[in-house]
Amino acid sequence: MGKIKTVIIIIQLIVIILLLAYIIRLKSQPSPTEEEKIINTLIINDIKEILKLSVLEVNVSDIVESRKEQFVNILSFPVYVGNKEMDLLVRGKMSVGFDLKKMKDDAFLLDKKSKTITVTMPAPELIATDIDYRFMNESKTFWLSIREEERNQIMAFGKSRLYRIARDKRILDKAEFSGVETIQSYLEKLFPGYNVSVIVTARDEK
């Protein structure tokens, strides 16, 4: 019995020592202070201001041609009356911006122990700020007149073409590079000796 009691006491002592070690470890990893939280908030606000300035613009234009054979029913027979023609000149100023609402509160993480900084920023998005539509070479005859629905369809198609042209110019890549480079340079000057990593979230390709 005496040996059993001794073993139990030893086990209890080991458990107590492990608990004390765990508590000491927790205390050695303090949670962020109010001052650190304020600093993080200020830096995130600065990053947002930088992203507001990292906006690129490009002027694009395109001509959309529409050719459609038109038939009318005469005595239940389709009779060809000509081609319904419509050309659309579409011009636009396309801008790339950052949706700052997508930037989370924990977007800025600073680790003093490893001297590393990690920033997570939203991907740039393509925005059409100003699009102008001009119809040219439009059929005017009765049988070949253009309906409002057809106008809207070709305008929507023209707008999508502008987005595609802007993407082909790699304006999204340029805006992303500019934003990352500016933020990285800003933080490296603010925290000399720290390794800064900027992570960009995946783009929502449309």
PDB file of N, CA and C in Angstrom, residues 55 68 100 148 167:
ATOM      1  N   VAL A  55      -4.570  53.464 -58.307  1.00  0.00           N
ATOM      2  CA  VAL A  55      -5.630  53.262 -59.304  1.00  0.00           C
ATOM      3  C   VAL A  55      -5.063  53.561 -60.688  1.00  0.00           C
ATOM      4  N   LYS A  68     -27.551  40.583 -89.712  1.00  0.00           N
ATOM      5  CA  LYS A  68     -28.533  39.518 -89.521  1.00  0.00           C
ATOM      6  C   LYS A  68     -29.524  39.511 -90.677  1.00  0.00           C
ATOM      7  N   LEU A 100     -12.020  48.129 -50.760  1.00  0.00           N
ATOM      8  CA  LEU A 100     -11.450  48.167 -49.412  1.00  0.00           C
ATOM      9  C   LEU A 100     -12.364  47.534 -48.374  1.00  0.00           C
ATOM     10  N   GLU A 148     -35.527  48.047 -79.846  1.00  0.00           N
ATOM     11  CA  GLU A 148     -34.837  48.485 -78.628  1.00  0.00           C
ATOM     12  C   GLU A 148     -34.125  47.315 -77.948  1.00  0.00           C
ATOM     13  N   ARG A 167      -8.557  43.792 -70.060  1.00  0.00           N
ATOM     14  CA  ARG A 167      -7.827  42.673 -69.445  1.00  0.00           C
ATOM     15  C   ARG A 167      -6.634  42.263 -70.308  1.00  0.00           C
TER      16      ARG A 167
END
